[in-house]
mmCIF file of C-alpha atoms in Angstrom:
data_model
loop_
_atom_site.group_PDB
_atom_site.id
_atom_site.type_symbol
_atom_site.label_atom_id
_atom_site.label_comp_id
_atom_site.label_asym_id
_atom_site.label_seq_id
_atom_site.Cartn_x
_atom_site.Cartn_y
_atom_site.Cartn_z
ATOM 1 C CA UNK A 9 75.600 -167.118 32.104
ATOM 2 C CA UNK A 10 76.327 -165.603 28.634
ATOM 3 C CA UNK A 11 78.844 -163.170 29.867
ATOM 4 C CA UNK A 12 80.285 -165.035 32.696
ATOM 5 C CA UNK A 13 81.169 -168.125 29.673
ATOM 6 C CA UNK A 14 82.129 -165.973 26.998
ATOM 7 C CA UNK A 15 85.653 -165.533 27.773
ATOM 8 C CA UNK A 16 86.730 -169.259 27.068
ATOM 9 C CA UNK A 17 86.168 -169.618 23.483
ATOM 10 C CA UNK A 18 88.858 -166.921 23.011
ATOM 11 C CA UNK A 19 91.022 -167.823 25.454
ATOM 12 C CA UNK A 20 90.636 -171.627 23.662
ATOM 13 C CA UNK A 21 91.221 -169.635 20.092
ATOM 14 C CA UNK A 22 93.804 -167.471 21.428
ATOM 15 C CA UNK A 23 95.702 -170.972 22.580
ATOM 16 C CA UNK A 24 95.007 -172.264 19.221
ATOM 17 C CA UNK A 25 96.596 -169.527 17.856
ATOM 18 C CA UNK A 26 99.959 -169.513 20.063
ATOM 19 C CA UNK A 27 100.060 -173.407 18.603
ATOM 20 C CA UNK A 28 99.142 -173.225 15.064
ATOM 21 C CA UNK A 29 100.814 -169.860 14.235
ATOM 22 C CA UNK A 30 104.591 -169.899 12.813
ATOM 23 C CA UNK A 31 104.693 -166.373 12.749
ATOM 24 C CA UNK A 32 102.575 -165.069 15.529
ATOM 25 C CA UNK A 33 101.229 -161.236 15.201
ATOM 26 C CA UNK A 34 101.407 -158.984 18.442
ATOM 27 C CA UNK A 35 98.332 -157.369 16.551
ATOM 28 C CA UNK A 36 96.435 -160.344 16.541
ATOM 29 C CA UNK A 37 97.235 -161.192 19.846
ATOM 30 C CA UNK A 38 96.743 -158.144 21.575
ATOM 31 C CA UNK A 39 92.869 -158.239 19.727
ATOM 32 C CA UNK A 40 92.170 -161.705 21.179
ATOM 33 C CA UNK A 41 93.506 -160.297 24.611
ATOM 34 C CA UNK A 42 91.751 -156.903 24.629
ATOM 35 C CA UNK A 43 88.432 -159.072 23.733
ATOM 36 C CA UNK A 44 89.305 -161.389 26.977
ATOM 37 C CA UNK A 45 89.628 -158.376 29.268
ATOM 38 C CA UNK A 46 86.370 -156.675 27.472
ATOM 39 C CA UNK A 47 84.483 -159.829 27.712
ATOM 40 C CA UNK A 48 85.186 -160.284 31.647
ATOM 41 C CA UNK A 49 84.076 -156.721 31.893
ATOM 42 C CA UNK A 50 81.029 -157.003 30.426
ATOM 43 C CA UNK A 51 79.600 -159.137 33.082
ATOM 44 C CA UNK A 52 79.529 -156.198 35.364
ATOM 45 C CA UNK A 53 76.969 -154.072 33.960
ATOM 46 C CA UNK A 54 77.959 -151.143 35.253
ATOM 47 C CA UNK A 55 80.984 -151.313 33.325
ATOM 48 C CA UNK A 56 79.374 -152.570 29.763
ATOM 49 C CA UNK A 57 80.057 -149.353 28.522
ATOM 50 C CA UNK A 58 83.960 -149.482 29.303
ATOM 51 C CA UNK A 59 83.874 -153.091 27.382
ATOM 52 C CA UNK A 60 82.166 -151.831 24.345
ATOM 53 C CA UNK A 61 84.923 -149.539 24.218
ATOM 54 C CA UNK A 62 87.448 -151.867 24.628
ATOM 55 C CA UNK A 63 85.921 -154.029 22.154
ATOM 56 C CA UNK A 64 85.980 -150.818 19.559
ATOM 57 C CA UNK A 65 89.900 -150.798 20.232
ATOM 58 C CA UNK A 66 90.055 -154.636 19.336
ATOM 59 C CA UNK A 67 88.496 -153.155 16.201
ATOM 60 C CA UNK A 68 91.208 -151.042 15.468
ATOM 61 C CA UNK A 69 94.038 -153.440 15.578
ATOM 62 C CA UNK A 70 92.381 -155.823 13.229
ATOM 63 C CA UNK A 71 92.136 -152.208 11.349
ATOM 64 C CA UNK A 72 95.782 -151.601 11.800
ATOM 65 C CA UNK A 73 96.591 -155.109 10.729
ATOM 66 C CA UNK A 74 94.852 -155.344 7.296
ATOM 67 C CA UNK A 75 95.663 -151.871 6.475
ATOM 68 C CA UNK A 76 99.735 -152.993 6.610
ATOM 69 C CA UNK A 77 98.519 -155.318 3.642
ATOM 70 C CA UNK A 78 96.109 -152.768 2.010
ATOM 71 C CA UNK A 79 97.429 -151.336 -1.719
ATOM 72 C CA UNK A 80 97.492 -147.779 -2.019
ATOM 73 C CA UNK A 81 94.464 -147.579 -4.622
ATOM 74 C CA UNK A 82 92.354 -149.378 -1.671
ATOM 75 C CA UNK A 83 93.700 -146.749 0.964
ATOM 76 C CA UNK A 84 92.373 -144.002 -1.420
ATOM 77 C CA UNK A 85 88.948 -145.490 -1.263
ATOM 78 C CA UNK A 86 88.704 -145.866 2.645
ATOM 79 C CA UNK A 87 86.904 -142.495 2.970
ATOM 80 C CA UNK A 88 84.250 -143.439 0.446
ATOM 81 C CA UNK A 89 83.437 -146.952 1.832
ATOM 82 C CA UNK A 90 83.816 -145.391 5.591
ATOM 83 C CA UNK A 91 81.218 -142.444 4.927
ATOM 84 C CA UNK A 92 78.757 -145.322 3.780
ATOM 85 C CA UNK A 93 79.503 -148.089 6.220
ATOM 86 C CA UNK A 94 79.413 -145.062 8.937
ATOM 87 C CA UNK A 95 75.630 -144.135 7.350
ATOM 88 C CA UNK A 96 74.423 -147.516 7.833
ATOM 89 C CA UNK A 97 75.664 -147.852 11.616
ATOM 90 C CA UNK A 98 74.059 -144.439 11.922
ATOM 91 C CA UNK A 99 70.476 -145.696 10.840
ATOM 92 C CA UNK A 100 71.018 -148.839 13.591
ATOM 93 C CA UNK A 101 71.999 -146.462 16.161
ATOM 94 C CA UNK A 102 68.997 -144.213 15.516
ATOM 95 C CA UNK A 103 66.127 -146.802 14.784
ATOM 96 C CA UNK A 104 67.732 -149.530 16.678
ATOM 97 C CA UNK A 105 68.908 -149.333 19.796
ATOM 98 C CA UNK A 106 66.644 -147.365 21.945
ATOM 99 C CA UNK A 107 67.544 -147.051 25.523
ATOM 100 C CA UNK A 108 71.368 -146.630 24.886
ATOM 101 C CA UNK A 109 72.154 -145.189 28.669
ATOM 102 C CA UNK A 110 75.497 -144.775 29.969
ATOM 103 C CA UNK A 111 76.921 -146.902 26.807
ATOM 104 C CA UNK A 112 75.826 -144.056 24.028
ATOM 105 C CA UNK A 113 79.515 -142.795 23.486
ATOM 106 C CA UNK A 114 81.205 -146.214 23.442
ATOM 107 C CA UNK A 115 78.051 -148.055 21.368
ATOM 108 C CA UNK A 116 78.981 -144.662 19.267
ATOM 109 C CA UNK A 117 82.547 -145.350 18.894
ATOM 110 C CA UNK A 118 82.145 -149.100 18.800
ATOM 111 C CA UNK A 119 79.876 -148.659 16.241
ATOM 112 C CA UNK A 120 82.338 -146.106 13.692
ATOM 113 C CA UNK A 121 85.074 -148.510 14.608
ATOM 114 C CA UNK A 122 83.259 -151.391 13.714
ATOM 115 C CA UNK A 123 82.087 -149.149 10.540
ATOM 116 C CA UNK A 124 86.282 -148.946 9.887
ATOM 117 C CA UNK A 125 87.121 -152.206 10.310
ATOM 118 C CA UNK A 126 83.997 -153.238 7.756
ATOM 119 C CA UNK A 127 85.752 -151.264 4.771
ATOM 120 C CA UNK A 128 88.875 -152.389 5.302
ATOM 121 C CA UNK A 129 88.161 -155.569 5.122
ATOM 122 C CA UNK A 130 85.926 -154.887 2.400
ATOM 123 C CA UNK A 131 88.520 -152.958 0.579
ATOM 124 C CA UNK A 132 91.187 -156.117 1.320
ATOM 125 C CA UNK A 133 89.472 -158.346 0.100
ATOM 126 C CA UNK A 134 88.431 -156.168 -3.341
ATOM 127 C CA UNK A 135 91.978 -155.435 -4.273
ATOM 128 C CA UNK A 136 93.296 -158.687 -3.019
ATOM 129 C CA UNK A 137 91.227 -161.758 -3.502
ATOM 130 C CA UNK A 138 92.306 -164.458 -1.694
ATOM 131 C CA UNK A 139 90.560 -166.517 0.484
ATOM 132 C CA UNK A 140 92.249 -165.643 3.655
ATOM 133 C CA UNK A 141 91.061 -162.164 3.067
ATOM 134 C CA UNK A 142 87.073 -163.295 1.755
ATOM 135 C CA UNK A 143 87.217 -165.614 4.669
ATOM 136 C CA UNK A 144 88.131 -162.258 6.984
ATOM 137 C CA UNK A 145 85.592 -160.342 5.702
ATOM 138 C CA UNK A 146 82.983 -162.651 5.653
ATOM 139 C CA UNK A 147 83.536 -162.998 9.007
ATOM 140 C CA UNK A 148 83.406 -159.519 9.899
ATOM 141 C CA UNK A 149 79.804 -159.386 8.379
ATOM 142 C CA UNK A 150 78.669 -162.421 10.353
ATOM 143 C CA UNK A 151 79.855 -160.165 13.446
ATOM 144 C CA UNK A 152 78.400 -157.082 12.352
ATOM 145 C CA UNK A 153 75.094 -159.203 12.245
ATOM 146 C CA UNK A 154 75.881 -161.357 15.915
ATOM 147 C CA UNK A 155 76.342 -157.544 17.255
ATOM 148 C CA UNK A 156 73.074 -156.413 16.123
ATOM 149 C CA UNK A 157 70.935 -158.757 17.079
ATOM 150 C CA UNK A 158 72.857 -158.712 20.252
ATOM 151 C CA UNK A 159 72.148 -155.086 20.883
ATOM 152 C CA UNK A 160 68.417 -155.272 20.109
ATOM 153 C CA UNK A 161 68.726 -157.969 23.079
ATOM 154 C CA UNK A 162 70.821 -155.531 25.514
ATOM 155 C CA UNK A 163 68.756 -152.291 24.596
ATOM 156 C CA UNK A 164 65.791 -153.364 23.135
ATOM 157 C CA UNK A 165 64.007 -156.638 23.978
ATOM 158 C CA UNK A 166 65.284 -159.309 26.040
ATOM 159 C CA UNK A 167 64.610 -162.613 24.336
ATOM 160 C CA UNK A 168 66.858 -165.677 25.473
ATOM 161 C CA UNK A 169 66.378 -167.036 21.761
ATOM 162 C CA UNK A 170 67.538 -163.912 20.332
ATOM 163 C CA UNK A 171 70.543 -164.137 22.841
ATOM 164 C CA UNK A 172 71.276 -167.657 21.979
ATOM 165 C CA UNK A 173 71.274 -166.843 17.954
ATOM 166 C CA UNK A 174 73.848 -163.983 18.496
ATOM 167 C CA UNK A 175 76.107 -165.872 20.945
ATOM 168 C CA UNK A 176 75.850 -168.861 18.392
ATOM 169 C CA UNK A 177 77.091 -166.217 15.666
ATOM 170 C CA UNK A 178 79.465 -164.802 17.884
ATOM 171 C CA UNK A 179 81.072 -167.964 18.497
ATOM 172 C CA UNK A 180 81.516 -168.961 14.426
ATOM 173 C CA UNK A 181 82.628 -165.482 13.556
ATOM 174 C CA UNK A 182 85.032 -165.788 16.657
ATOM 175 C CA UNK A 183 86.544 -169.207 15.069
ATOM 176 C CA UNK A 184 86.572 -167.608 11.508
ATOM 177 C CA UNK A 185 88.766 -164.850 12.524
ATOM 178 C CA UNK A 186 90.956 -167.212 13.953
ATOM 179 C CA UNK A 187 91.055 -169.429 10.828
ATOM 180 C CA UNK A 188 91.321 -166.189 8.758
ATOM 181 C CA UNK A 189 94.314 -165.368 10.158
ATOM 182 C CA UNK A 190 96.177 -168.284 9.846
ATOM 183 C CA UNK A 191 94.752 -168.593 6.550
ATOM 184 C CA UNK A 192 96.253 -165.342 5.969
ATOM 185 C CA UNK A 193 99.506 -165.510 7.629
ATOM 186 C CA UNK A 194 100.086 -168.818 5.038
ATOM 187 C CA UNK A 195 99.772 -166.606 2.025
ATOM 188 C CA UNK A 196 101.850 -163.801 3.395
ATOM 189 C CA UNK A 197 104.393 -166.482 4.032
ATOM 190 C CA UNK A 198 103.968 -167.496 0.422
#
């Protein structure tokens, strides 16, 4: 049922988006469409490897986007942050997830990507402190914590609390990013 639902709230956000945006980013939209198509992929579990990916490319853009905004002292400190962030994906890759399958090279790059997109916003917010950019990486975090808890249900144990919990923080850090961004696209406007 999880999978099979999990579409709507972005295609909903997405909508939201198209409405309450006056300057709508091809970036942004491209993320909520990529996580659409990786979402309806998911269900098929053969495939759940070619949706992680997908999802890691999602990743990117939101990279790509809050790089554009990044100053050049915070683009100097990228590689630092990265090596770090990288390390701790690294130690839930290892210890975490146990029976990674078919999905190790895209839970691999998933996982550096999402390691990427954590600095940067990290980095955005740290040289720029507004709220549209705390509000962005706070929700980042509370992904990076849906997605864990997610994989220890997909690899690990299957629990239908645990499931519930991470789709419940999957769903908030899903509307966060969409208020982030209008947040943000206000103060750029500014």
């Amino acid at each position: 049922m999880r999978n099979s639902t999990k579409p709507i709230p972005i295609i909903v956000l997405l909508l939201m988006y198209s409405f309450s945006s006056n300057k709508r980013d091809s970036l942004i939209t491209s993320m909520f469409l990529l996580i659409v198509i990786a979402d309806i992929i998911s269900s098929a579990l053969d495939l759940f490897w070619l949706a992680i990916f997908i999802y890691g490319i999602s990743n990117l853009l939101l990279v790509k986007m809050m790089l554009e905004t990044l100053s050049k002292q915070g683009k100097k400190e990228v590689p630092a942050y990265f090596v770090l962030s990288v390390i701790l994906f690294l130690i839930v890759f290892v210890f975490v997830i146990q029976d990674k399958g078919d999905c190790y090279f895209s839970i691999l790059f998933y996982g550096i990507t999402t390691s990427l997109l954590f600095t940067v916003g990290l980095l955005n917010f740290k040289f720029k402190m507004i709220y549209a950019n705390g509000l962005l990486f706070y929700t980042i975090c509370i992904r990076v914590i849906s997605d864990c808890i997610y994989a220890v249900v997909i690899f690990n144990i299957s629990n239908i609390y645990y499931d519930l919990v991470s789709l419940s923080i999957w769903l908030i850090s899903c509307f966060l990013f969409y208020k982030s961004f209008i947040l943000r696209e206000e103060k750029l406007i500014d």
